């Protein structure tokens, strides 16, 4: 971050490395009708003791969000909370975070990481969901298994953040062709918007920047008269920002996920991989002042 071109390239996607930067961005977005989700970057830990720091941090985030009067949810990766070292300790941290979130009228999301964590993350989510509806989980449309996963999650009345998927996965488990991922996304989202999916606690986050896909789903929503409290749009900070404002202006519920933190490298590489044009943006920044 100390190198000028890196800073110029990364700030396109995150307002800064500190929680204060993310809260500042959330405050700026609020009057435009855009609510937020906050996540501190970081994933697999070296030692379970590091999970305590992450847990304490998110407790502070929930408190500061409440003090600032923001509607900013939090989103965590199980591996940030020690899932690799001890899934049970990770679960206990999640329970306490969910309890703290509920007390502050907030909401806890679980990010979905690479395919080896899908079973574990869904299992964590289901145990949390038994305790409270104020938790949600990200589910990836590029995985063949997701069609089955959403059926079991739907039966519980789950908050689901449907994403295309950001990790490099083998063709044996994930659709290799982008057009197939897009179509599967549409089919899964349509399924989640059917009347029988409308269990107490059910919520769909349409988490994509794909405007064509958003519009197709808006048509499904209109045709089926899906109530406004059943779905929200969710997009990442700095990506298609005008579209985020347009959705808010059109009266849609839209959340912007704001990332912050020092450990941004793997996350930033995923953002570059999603769109080759971003790489030329970095290169241009290397040579501009
Ligand atoms: C709120 C939210 C939470 C997410 N959480 C997770 C998660 O927990 N686990 C996970 O695996 N993935 C997660 N993702 C990432 C997701 O899986 C995709 O990798 C990412 O959203 C890009 O796919 P897309 O749906 O936007 O569609 P794409 O087809 O990739 O992109 C559609 C359009 O969006 C724009 N766009 C997309 N990405 C970029 C970019 N990086 N830079 C600039 N423009 C871009 C471009 O205009 C592009 O044409 C999340 C995404 C969002 C929005």
mmCIF file of C-alpha atoms and ligand atoms in Angstrom:
data_model
loop_
_atom_site.group_PDB
_atom_site.id
_atom_site.type_symbol
_atom_site.label_atom_id
_atom_site.label_comp_id
_atom_site.label_asym_id
_atom_site.label_seq_id
_atom_site.Cartn_x
_atom_site.Cartn_y
_atom_site.Cartn_z
ATOM 1 C CA UNK A 1 0.000 0.000 0.000
ATOM 2 C CA UNK A 2 2.989 2.273 0.472
ATOM 3 C CA UNK A 3 3.731 2.096 -3.254
ATOM 4 C CA UNK A 4 1.778 4.744 -5.133
ATOM 5 C CA UNK A 5 0.566 2.615 -8.032
ATOM 6 C CA UNK A 6 -0.569 -0.189 -5.712
ATOM 7 C CA UNK A 7 -2.510 2.246 -3.566
ATOM 8 C CA UNK A 8 -4.139 3.878 -6.605
ATOM 9 C CA UNK A 9 -5.148 0.455 -7.961
ATOM 10 C CA UNK A 10 -6.421 -1.047 -4.713
ATOM 11 C CA UNK A 11 -8.415 1.997 -3.542
ATOM 12 C CA UNK A 12 -10.691 1.467 -6.529
ATOM 13 C CA UNK A 13 -12.049 -1.556 -4.625
ATOM 14 C CA UNK A 14 -11.566 -0.592 -0.988
ATOM 15 C CA UNK A 15 -11.769 2.764 0.755
ATOM 16 C CA UNK A 16 -8.767 1.986 2.984
ATOM 17 C CA UNK A 17 -7.111 -0.516 5.272
ATOM 18 C CA UNK A 18 -8.795 0.578 8.509
ATOM 19 C CA UNK A 19 -12.262 0.042 9.943
ATOM 20 C CA UNK A 20 -12.630 3.839 10.109
ATOM 21 C CA UNK A 21 -12.160 3.997 6.322
ATOM 22 C CA UNK A 22 -14.928 1.440 5.799
ATOM 23 C CA UNK A 23 -17.261 3.193 8.257
ATOM 24 C CA UNK A 24 -16.543 6.497 6.505
ATOM 25 C CA UNK A 25 -17.500 4.966 3.154
ATOM 26 C CA UNK A 26 -20.667 3.459 4.667
ATOM 27 C CA UNK A 27 -21.601 6.907 6.036
ATOM 28 C CA UNK A 28 -21.113 8.423 2.601
ATOM 29 C CA UNK A 29 -23.263 5.774 0.924
ATOM 30 C CA UNK A 30 -26.111 5.946 3.449
ATOM 31 C CA UNK A 31 -27.752 9.169 2.148
ATOM 32 C CA UNK A 32 -27.789 7.665 -1.362
ATOM 33 C CA UNK A 33 -30.023 4.867 -0.061
ATOM 34 C CA UNK A 34 -27.279 2.224 -0.175
ATOM 35 C CA UNK A 35 -26.779 0.129 2.953
ATOM 36 C CA UNK A 36 -23.641 -1.868 3.530
ATOM 37 C CA UNK A 37 -21.903 -5.067 4.617
ATOM 38 C CA UNK A 38 -18.450 -4.823 6.190
ATOM 39 C CA UNK A 39 -15.720 -7.424 5.987
ATOM 40 C CA UNK A 40 -12.138 -7.334 7.186
ATOM 41 C CA UNK A 41 -9.903 -9.038 4.668
ATOM 42 C CA UNK A 42 -8.044 -12.101 5.800
ATOM 43 C CA UNK A 43 -8.423 -15.833 5.481
ATOM 44 C CA UNK A 44 -6.585 -18.960 6.669
ATOM 45 C CA UNK A 45 -4.773 -18.443 9.971
ATOM 46 C CA UNK A 46 -1.427 -19.896 11.005
ATOM 47 C CA UNK A 47 -2.464 -20.406 14.655
ATOM 48 C CA UNK A 48 -5.856 -20.703 16.367
ATOM 49 C CA UNK A 49 -4.863 -17.934 18.828
ATOM 50 C CA UNK A 50 -5.122 -15.419 15.956
ATOM 51 C CA UNK A 51 -8.865 -16.105 15.731
ATOM 52 C CA UNK A 52 -9.428 -14.301 19.033
ATOM 53 C CA UNK A 53 -8.127 -11.068 17.526
ATOM 54 C CA UNK A 54 -10.495 -11.433 14.557
ATOM 55 C CA UNK A 55 -13.409 -12.224 16.891
ATOM 56 C CA UNK A 56 -12.658 -9.188 19.115
ATOM 57 C CA UNK A 57 -12.372 -7.021 16.036
ATOM 58 C CA UNK A 58 -15.831 -7.969 14.759
ATOM 59 C CA UNK A 59 -17.359 -7.366 18.196
ATOM 60 C CA UNK A 60 -15.963 -3.832 17.950
ATOM 61 C CA UNK A 61 -17.302 -3.472 14.413
ATOM 62 C CA UNK A 62 -20.820 -4.357 15.557
ATOM 63 C CA UNK A 63 -20.560 -1.838 18.425
ATOM 64 C CA UNK A 64 -19.223 0.932 16.193
ATOM 65 C CA UNK A 65 -21.845 0.328 13.523
ATOM 66 C CA UNK A 66 -24.534 0.669 16.172
ATOM 67 C CA UNK A 67 -22.944 3.808 17.642
ATOM 68 C CA UNK A 68 -22.774 5.358 14.154
ATOM 69 C CA UNK A 69 -26.441 4.543 13.475
ATOM 70 C CA UNK A 70 -25.552 2.649 10.300
ATOM 71 C CA UNK A 71 -27.341 -0.278 8.679
ATOM 72 C CA UNK A 72 -24.092 -2.178 8.066
ATOM 73 C CA UNK A 73 -24.074 -5.946 8.415
ATOM 74 C CA UNK A 74 -20.928 -8.001 8.945
ATOM 75 C CA UNK A 75 -19.525 -10.817 6.879
ATOM 76 C CA UNK A 76 -16.825 -13.247 8.004
ATOM 77 C CA UNK A 77 -14.834 -16.125 6.569
ATOM 78 C CA UNK A 78 -14.828 -19.275 8.742
ATOM 79 C CA UNK A 79 -11.086 -19.703 8.169
ATOM 80 C CA UNK A 80 -10.536 -16.219 9.686
ATOM 81 C CA UNK A 81 -12.056 -17.621 12.866
ATOM 82 C CA UNK A 82 -9.877 -20.721 13.021
ATOM 83 C CA UNK A 83 -11.936 -23.244 11.010
ATOM 84 C CA UNK A 84 -8.786 -25.020 9.748
ATOM 85 C CA UNK A 85 -7.360 -25.413 13.229
ATOM 86 C CA UNK A 86 -10.520 -26.207 15.192
ATOM 87 C CA UNK A 87 -14.023 -26.085 13.642
ATOM 88 C CA UNK A 88 -15.673 -26.230 17.067
ATOM 89 C CA UNK A 89 -13.795 -23.175 18.343
ATOM 90 C CA UNK A 90 -14.748 -21.426 15.093
ATOM 91 C CA UNK A 91 -18.403 -22.335 15.678
ATOM 92 C CA UNK A 92 -18.314 -20.970 19.243
ATOM 93 C CA UNK A 93 -16.896 -17.662 17.977
ATOM 94 C CA UNK A 94 -19.653 -17.523 15.363
ATOM 95 C CA UNK A 95 -22.336 -18.178 17.991
ATOM 96 C CA UNK A 96 -21.021 -15.317 20.124
ATOM 97 C CA UNK A 97 -20.754 -13.004 17.114
ATOM 98 C CA UNK A 98 -24.313 -13.855 16.083
ATOM 99 C CA UNK A 99 -25.550 -13.203 19.648
ATOM 100 C CA UNK A 100 -23.743 -9.863 19.708
ATOM 101 C CA UNK A 101 -25.143 -8.983 16.291
ATOM 102 C CA UNK A 102 -28.700 -9.840 17.344
ATOM 103 C CA UNK A 103 -28.378 -7.706 20.493
ATOM 104 C CA UNK A 104 -27.311 -4.786 18.281
ATOM 105 C CA UNK A 105 -30.080 -5.453 15.738
ATOM 106 C CA UNK A 106 -27.453 -6.513 13.214
ATOM 107 C CA UNK A 107 -26.953 -9.557 10.967
ATOM 108 C CA UNK A 108 -24.079 -12.021 10.446
ATOM 109 C CA UNK A 109 -23.078 -13.407 7.045
ATOM 110 C CA UNK A 110 -20.715 -16.300 6.349
ATOM 111 C CA UNK A 111 -18.622 -15.878 3.213
ATOM 112 C CA UNK A 112 -18.066 -18.991 1.130
ATOM 113 C CA UNK A 113 -14.443 -19.882 0.462
ATOM 114 C CA UNK A 114 -12.948 -22.491 -1.887
ATOM 115 C CA UNK A 115 -14.695 -25.830 -2.507
ATOM 116 C CA UNK A 116 -12.975 -27.722 0.275
ATOM 117 C CA UNK A 117 -14.798 -25.489 2.783
ATOM 118 C CA UNK A 118 -18.311 -25.788 1.358
ATOM 119 C CA UNK A 119 -19.461 -28.763 3.468
ATOM 120 C CA UNK A 120 -17.967 -27.256 6.612
ATOM 121 C CA UNK A 121 -19.406 -23.785 6.021
ATOM 122 C CA UNK A 122 -22.894 -25.094 5.272
ATOM 123 C CA UNK A 123 -22.736 -27.262 8.412
ATOM 124 C CA UNK A 124 -21.711 -24.222 10.493
ATOM 125 C CA UNK A 125 -24.519 -22.208 8.942
ATOM 126 C CA UNK A 126 -27.171 -24.845 9.627
ATOM 127 C CA UNK A 127 -26.152 -25.053 13.283
ATOM 128 C CA UNK A 128 -26.292 -21.259 13.571
ATOM 129 C CA UNK A 129 -29.632 -21.159 11.787
ATOM 130 C CA UNK A 130 -31.098 -23.482 14.448
ATOM 131 C CA UNK A 131 -30.391 -20.693 16.938
ATOM 132 C CA UNK A 132 -31.406 -17.612 14.949
ATOM 133 C CA UNK A 133 -32.674 -16.396 11.559
ATOM 134 C CA UNK A 134 -30.266 -13.420 11.730
ATOM 135 C CA UNK A 135 -27.532 -15.313 9.865
ATOM 136 C CA UNK A 136 -26.893 -15.877 6.183
ATOM 137 C CA UNK A 137 -24.500 -17.815 3.992
ATOM 138 C CA UNK A 138 -22.923 -17.256 0.579
ATOM 139 C CA UNK A 139 -23.551 -19.980 -1.994
ATOM 140 C CA UNK A 140 -21.695 -20.283 -5.308
ATOM 141 C CA UNK A 141 -23.530 -20.801 -8.603
ATOM 142 C CA UNK A 142 -20.433 -22.214 -10.359
ATOM 143 C CA UNK A 143 -20.579 -25.435 -8.294
ATOM 144 C CA UNK A 144 -22.656 -28.353 -9.626
ATOM 145 C CA UNK A 145 -23.606 -29.275 -6.045
ATOM 146 C CA UNK A 146 -25.298 -25.939 -5.313
ATOM 147 C CA UNK A 147 -28.663 -26.950 -6.764
ATOM 148 C CA UNK A 148 -28.955 -29.621 -4.047
ATOM 149 C CA UNK A 149 -27.494 -27.395 -1.341
ATOM 150 C CA UNK A 150 -30.098 -24.699 -1.839
ATOM 151 C CA UNK A 151 -32.943 -27.213 -1.503
ATOM 152 C CA UNK A 152 -31.753 -28.221 1.956
ATOM 153 C CA UNK A 153 -31.077 -24.593 2.940
ATOM 154 C CA UNK A 154 -34.450 -23.429 1.647
ATOM 155 C CA UNK A 155 -36.258 -25.921 3.855
ATOM 156 C CA UNK A 156 -34.766 -24.157 6.884
ATOM 157 C CA UNK A 157 -35.780 -20.645 5.784
ATOM 158 C CA UNK A 158 -32.280 -19.396 5.015
ATOM 159 C CA UNK A 159 -30.761 -16.074 4.088
ATOM 160 C CA UNK A 160 -28.713 -16.909 1.010
ATOM 161 C CA UNK A 161 -26.195 -14.670 -0.731
ATOM 162 C CA UNK A 162 -26.064 -16.101 -4.232
ATOM 163 C CA UNK A 163 -22.731 -15.393 -5.948
ATOM 164 C CA UNK A 164 -21.149 -16.774 -9.106
ATOM 165 C CA UNK A 165 -18.020 -17.897 -7.214
ATOM 166 C CA UNK A 166 -14.560 -16.379 -7.001
ATOM 167 C CA UNK A 167 -12.134 -19.307 -6.679
ATOM 168 C CA UNK A 168 -10.303 -21.428 -9.244
ATOM 169 C CA UNK A 169 -12.167 -24.756 -9.204
ATOM 170 C CA UNK A 170 -11.743 -27.981 -11.222
ATOM 171 C CA UNK A 171 -14.209 -28.731 -14.073
ATOM 172 C CA UNK A 172 -15.138 -31.931 -12.220
ATOM 173 C CA UNK A 173 -16.907 -29.843 -9.555
ATOM 174 C CA UNK A 174 -17.641 -26.452 -11.166
ATOM 175 C CA UNK A 175 -18.983 -25.260 -14.529
ATOM 176 C CA UNK A 176 -15.938 -24.274 -16.567
ATOM 177 C CA UNK A 177 -17.923 -22.121 -19.026
ATOM 178 C CA UNK A 178 -18.993 -18.656 -17.871
ATOM 179 C CA UNK A 179 -22.253 -18.843 -19.839
ATOM 180 C CA UNK A 180 -23.190 -22.028 -17.925
ATOM 181 C CA UNK A 181 -22.403 -20.331 -14.603
ATOM 182 C CA UNK A 182 -24.612 -17.384 -15.603
ATOM 183 C CA UNK A 183 -27.494 -19.678 -16.576
ATOM 184 C CA UNK A 184 -27.153 -21.714 -13.400
ATOM 185 C CA UNK A 185 -27.183 -18.470 -11.424
ATOM 186 C CA UNK A 186 -30.451 -17.466 -13.058
ATOM 187 C CA UNK A 187 -32.034 -20.882 -12.443
ATOM 188 C CA UNK A 188 -30.924 -21.002 -8.801
ATOM 189 C CA UNK A 189 -32.096 -17.463 -8.094
ATOM 190 C CA UNK A 190 -35.444 -18.165 -9.803
ATOM 191 C CA UNK A 191 -35.811 -21.250 -7.626
ATOM 192 C CA UNK A 192 -35.094 -19.179 -4.515
ATOM 193 C CA UNK A 193 -37.780 -16.702 -5.568
ATOM 194 C CA UNK A 194 -40.516 -19.330 -5.865
ATOM 195 C CA UNK A 195 -43.385 -19.124 -3.381
ATOM 196 C CA UNK A 196 -42.462 -22.410 -1.635
ATOM 197 C CA UNK A 197 -39.040 -20.912 -0.796
ATOM 198 C CA UNK A 198 -40.792 -18.271 1.256
ATOM 199 C CA UNK A 199 -40.190 -19.818 4.689
ATOM 200 C CA UNK A 200 -39.756 -17.569 7.743
ATOM 201 C CA UNK A 201 -36.196 -16.210 7.666
ATOM 202 C CA UNK A 202 -35.786 -16.671 3.916
ATOM 203 C CA UNK A 203 -33.938 -13.899 2.107
ATOM 204 C CA UNK A 204 -32.128 -13.845 -1.230
ATOM 205 C CA UNK A 205 -29.138 -11.591 -1.790
ATOM 206 C CA UNK A 206 -28.758 -11.201 -5.532
ATOM 207 C CA UNK A 207 -24.996 -10.688 -5.235
ATOM 208 C CA UNK A 208 -23.783 -9.983 -8.727
ATOM 209 C CA UNK A 209 -22.682 -7.011 -10.831
ATOM 210 C CA UNK A 210 -24.093 -8.671 -13.935
ATOM 211 C CA UNK A 211 -26.719 -6.110 -14.937
ATOM 212 C CA UNK A 212 -28.333 -8.405 -17.543
ATOM 213 C CA UNK A 213 -28.811 -11.072 -14.899
ATOM 214 C CA UNK A 214 -30.141 -8.540 -12.400
ATOM 215 C CA UNK A 215 -32.671 -7.325 -14.964
ATOM 216 C CA UNK A 216 -33.812 -10.862 -15.845
ATOM 217 C CA UNK A 217 -34.369 -11.497 -12.148
ATOM 218 C CA UNK A 218 -36.194 -8.187 -11.723
ATOM 219 C CA UNK A 219 -38.623 -9.412 -14.379
ATOM 220 C CA UNK A 220 -39.130 -12.694 -12.476
ATOM 221 C CA UNK A 221 -39.702 -10.706 -9.284
ATOM 222 C CA UNK A 222 -42.291 -8.489 -10.976
ATOM 223 C CA UNK A 223 -44.101 -11.417 -12.671
ATOM 224 C CA UNK A 224 -44.322 -13.367 -9.415
ATOM 225 C CA UNK A 225 -45.003 -10.340 -7.266
ATOM 226 C CA UNK A 226 -42.194 -11.291 -4.885
ATOM 227 C CA UNK A 227 -42.434 -9.165 -1.716
ATOM 228 C CA UNK A 228 -39.663 -6.566 -1.246
ATOM 229 C CA UNK A 229 -38.562 -8.068 2.060
ATOM 230 C CA UNK A 230 -37.648 -11.375 0.374
ATOM 231 C CA UNK A 231 -34.652 -10.122 -1.614
ATOM 232 C CA UNK A 232 -31.914 -7.488 -1.789
ATOM 233 C CA UNK A 233 -29.244 -6.697 -4.325
ATOM 234 C CA UNK A 234 -25.638 -6.852 -3.134
ATOM 235 C CA UNK A 235 -22.580 -5.548 -4.947
ATOM 236 C CA UNK A 236 -18.947 -4.876 -4.111
ATOM 237 C CA UNK A 237 -17.579 -1.447 -3.296
ATOM 238 C CA UNK A 238 -16.176 0.267 -6.387
ATOM 239 C CA UNK A 239 -17.764 -2.036 -8.974
ATOM 240 C CA UNK A 240 -20.575 -0.686 -11.184
ATOM 241 C CA UNK A 241 -21.191 2.050 -8.596
ATOM 242 C CA UNK A 242 -23.592 3.946 -10.853
ATOM 243 C CA UNK A 243 -25.752 0.839 -11.118
ATOM 244 C CA UNK A 244 -25.767 0.617 -7.302
ATOM 245 C CA UNK A 245 -27.078 4.192 -7.104
ATOM 246 C CA UNK A 246 -29.619 3.503 -9.863
ATOM 247 C CA UNK A 247 -31.008 0.468 -8.023
ATOM 248 C CA UNK A 248 -31.347 2.514 -4.828
ATOM 249 C CA UNK A 249 -33.079 5.322 -6.724
ATOM 250 C CA UNK A 250 -35.478 2.832 -8.278
ATOM 251 C CA UNK A 251 -36.526 1.834 -4.755
ATOM 252 C CA UNK A 252 -34.653 -1.483 -4.660
ATOM 253 C CA UNK A 253 -32.922 -2.576 -1.504
ATOM 254 C CA UNK A 254 -29.190 -2.614 -2.258
ATOM 255 C CA UNK A 255 -26.192 -3.346 -0.068
ATOM 256 C CA UNK A 256 -22.621 -2.558 -0.919
ATOM 257 C CA UNK A 257 -20.036 -4.907 0.541
ATOM 258 C CA UNK A 258 -17.051 -2.895 1.745
ATOM 259 C CA UNK A 259 -13.750 -4.683 2.353
ATOM 260 C CA UNK A 260 -10.936 -3.238 4.405
ATOM 261 C CA UNK A 261 -7.842 -4.491 6.186
ATOM 262 C CA UNK A 262 -4.174 -5.029 5.591
ATOM 263 C CA UNK A 263 -4.413 -8.542 4.230
ATOM 264 C CA UNK A 264 -5.834 -7.594 0.838
ATOM 265 C CA UNK A 265 -3.489 -9.362 -1.588
ATOM 266 C CA UNK A 266 -5.352 -12.688 -2.314
ATOM 267 C CA UNK A 267 -8.700 -10.875 -2.365
ATOM 268 C CA UNK A 268 -7.349 -8.244 -4.739
ATOM 269 C CA UNK A 269 -5.960 -10.951 -7.036
ATOM 270 C CA UNK A 270 -9.463 -12.460 -7.242
ATOM 271 C CA UNK A 271 -10.863 -9.036 -8.240
ATOM 272 C CA UNK A 272 -8.218 -8.762 -10.978
ATOM 273 C CA UNK A 273 -8.918 -12.282 -12.228
ATOM 274 C CA UNK A 274 -12.639 -11.516 -12.550
ATOM 275 C CA UNK A 275 -11.975 -8.841 -15.106
ATOM 276 C CA UNK A 276 -8.846 -8.707 -17.254
ATOM 277 C CA UNK A 277 -9.451 -4.970 -17.859
ATOM 278 C CA UNK A 278 -8.515 -4.458 -14.196
ATOM 279 C CA UNK A 279 -5.004 -5.637 -14.933
ATOM 280 C CA UNK A 280 -4.517 -2.913 -17.532
ATOM 281 C CA UNK A 281 -5.897 -0.481 -14.951
ATOM 282 C CA UNK A 282 -3.063 -1.536 -12.585
ATOM 283 C CA UNK A 283 -0.490 -1.258 -15.348
ATOM 284 C CA UNK A 284 -1.750 2.228 -16.267
ATOM 285 C CA UNK A 285 -1.429 3.214 -12.604
ATOM 286 C CA UNK A 286 2.169 1.998 -12.575
ATOM 287 C CA UNK A 287 3.043 4.614 -15.129
ATOM 288 C CA UNK A 288 0.798 7.475 -14.030
ATOM 289 C CA UNK A 289 1.612 9.806 -11.157
HETATM 290 C C1 LIG B 1 -21.807 -8.857 -2.225
HETATM 291 C C2 LIG B 1 -20.893 -9.917 -2.785
HETATM 292 C C3 LIG B 1 -20.372 -10.877 -1.927
HETATM 293 C C4 LIG B 1 -19.549 -11.878 -2.445
HETATM 294 N N1 LIG B 1 -19.140 -12.906 -1.622
HETATM 295 C C5 LIG B 1 -18.495 -13.972 -2.165
HETATM 296 C C6 LIG B 1 -18.229 -15.131 -1.390
HETATM 297 O O1 LIG B 1 -18.544 -15.216 -0.195
HETATM 298 N N2 LIG B 1 -17.589 -16.172 -1.991
HETATM 299 C C7 LIG B 1 -17.230 -16.139 -3.330
HETATM 300 O O2 LIG B 1 -16.701 -17.133 -3.837
HETATM 301 N N3 LIG B 1 -17.450 -15.032 -4.067
HETATM 302 C C8 LIG B 1 -18.076 -13.964 -3.530
HETATM 303 N N4 LIG B 1 -18.326 -12.854 -4.309
HETATM 304 C C9 LIG B 1 -17.670 -12.720 -5.646
HETATM 305 C C10 LIG B 1 -18.442 -13.431 -6.747
HETATM 306 O O3 LIG B 1 -18.344 -14.822 -6.591
HETATM 307 C C11 LIG B 1 -17.882 -13.056 -8.135
HETATM 308 O O4 LIG B 1 -16.553 -13.481 -8.210
HETATM 309 C C12 LIG B 1 -17.936 -11.584 -8.467
HETATM 310 O O5 LIG B 1 -19.099 -10.997 -7.975
HETATM 311 C C13 LIG B 1 -17.873 -11.353 -9.988
HETATM 312 O O6 LIG B 1 -18.955 -11.971 -10.605
HETATM 313 P P1 LIG B 1 -20.275 -11.186 -11.099
HETATM 314 O O7 LIG B 1 -21.443 -11.910 -10.530
HETATM 315 O O8 LIG B 1 -20.224 -9.783 -10.718
HETATM 316 O O9 LIG B 1 -20.375 -11.429 -12.634
HETATM 317 P P2 LIG B 1 -19.347 -11.227 -13.823
HETATM 318 O O10 LIG B 1 -20.011 -11.870 -14.979
HETATM 319 O O11 LIG B 1 -17.985 -11.702 -13.431
HETATM 320 O O12 LIG B 1 -19.301 -9.672 -14.007
HETATM 321 C C14 LIG B 1 -20.397 -8.924 -14.515
HETATM 322 C C15 LIG B 1 -19.933 -7.509 -14.731
HETATM 323 O O13 LIG B 1 -19.615 -6.907 -13.484
HETATM 324 C C16 LIG B 1 -18.458 -6.111 -13.581
HETATM 325 N N5 LIG B 1 -17.393 -6.725 -12.751
HETATM 326 C C17 LIG B 1 -17.408 -7.952 -12.181
HETATM 327 N N6 LIG B 1 -16.294 -8.155 -11.461
HETATM 328 C C18 LIG B 1 -15.553 -7.033 -11.601
HETATM 329 C C19 LIG B 1 -14.307 -6.614 -11.109
HETATM 330 N N7 LIG B 1 -13.566 -7.407 -10.302
HETATM 331 N N8 LIG B 1 -13.843 -5.394 -11.453
HETATM 332 C C20 LIG B 1 -14.571 -4.564 -12.232
HETATM 333 N N9 LIG B 1 -15.774 -4.896 -12.735
HETATM 334 C C21 LIG B 1 -16.262 -6.107 -12.433
HETATM 335 C C22 LIG B 1 -18.097 -6.065 -15.031
HETATM 336 O O14 LIG B 1 -18.776 -4.982 -15.600
HETATM 337 C C23 LIG B 1 -18.654 -7.380 -15.551
HETATM 338 O O15 LIG B 1 -18.932 -7.339 -16.914
HETATM 339 C C24 LIG B 1 -19.172 -11.852 -3.822
HETATM 340 C C25 LIG B 1 -19.700 -10.871 -4.664
HETATM 341 C C26 LIG B 1 -20.554 -9.918 -4.172
HETATM 342 C C27 LIG B 1 -21.118 -8.913 -5.101
#
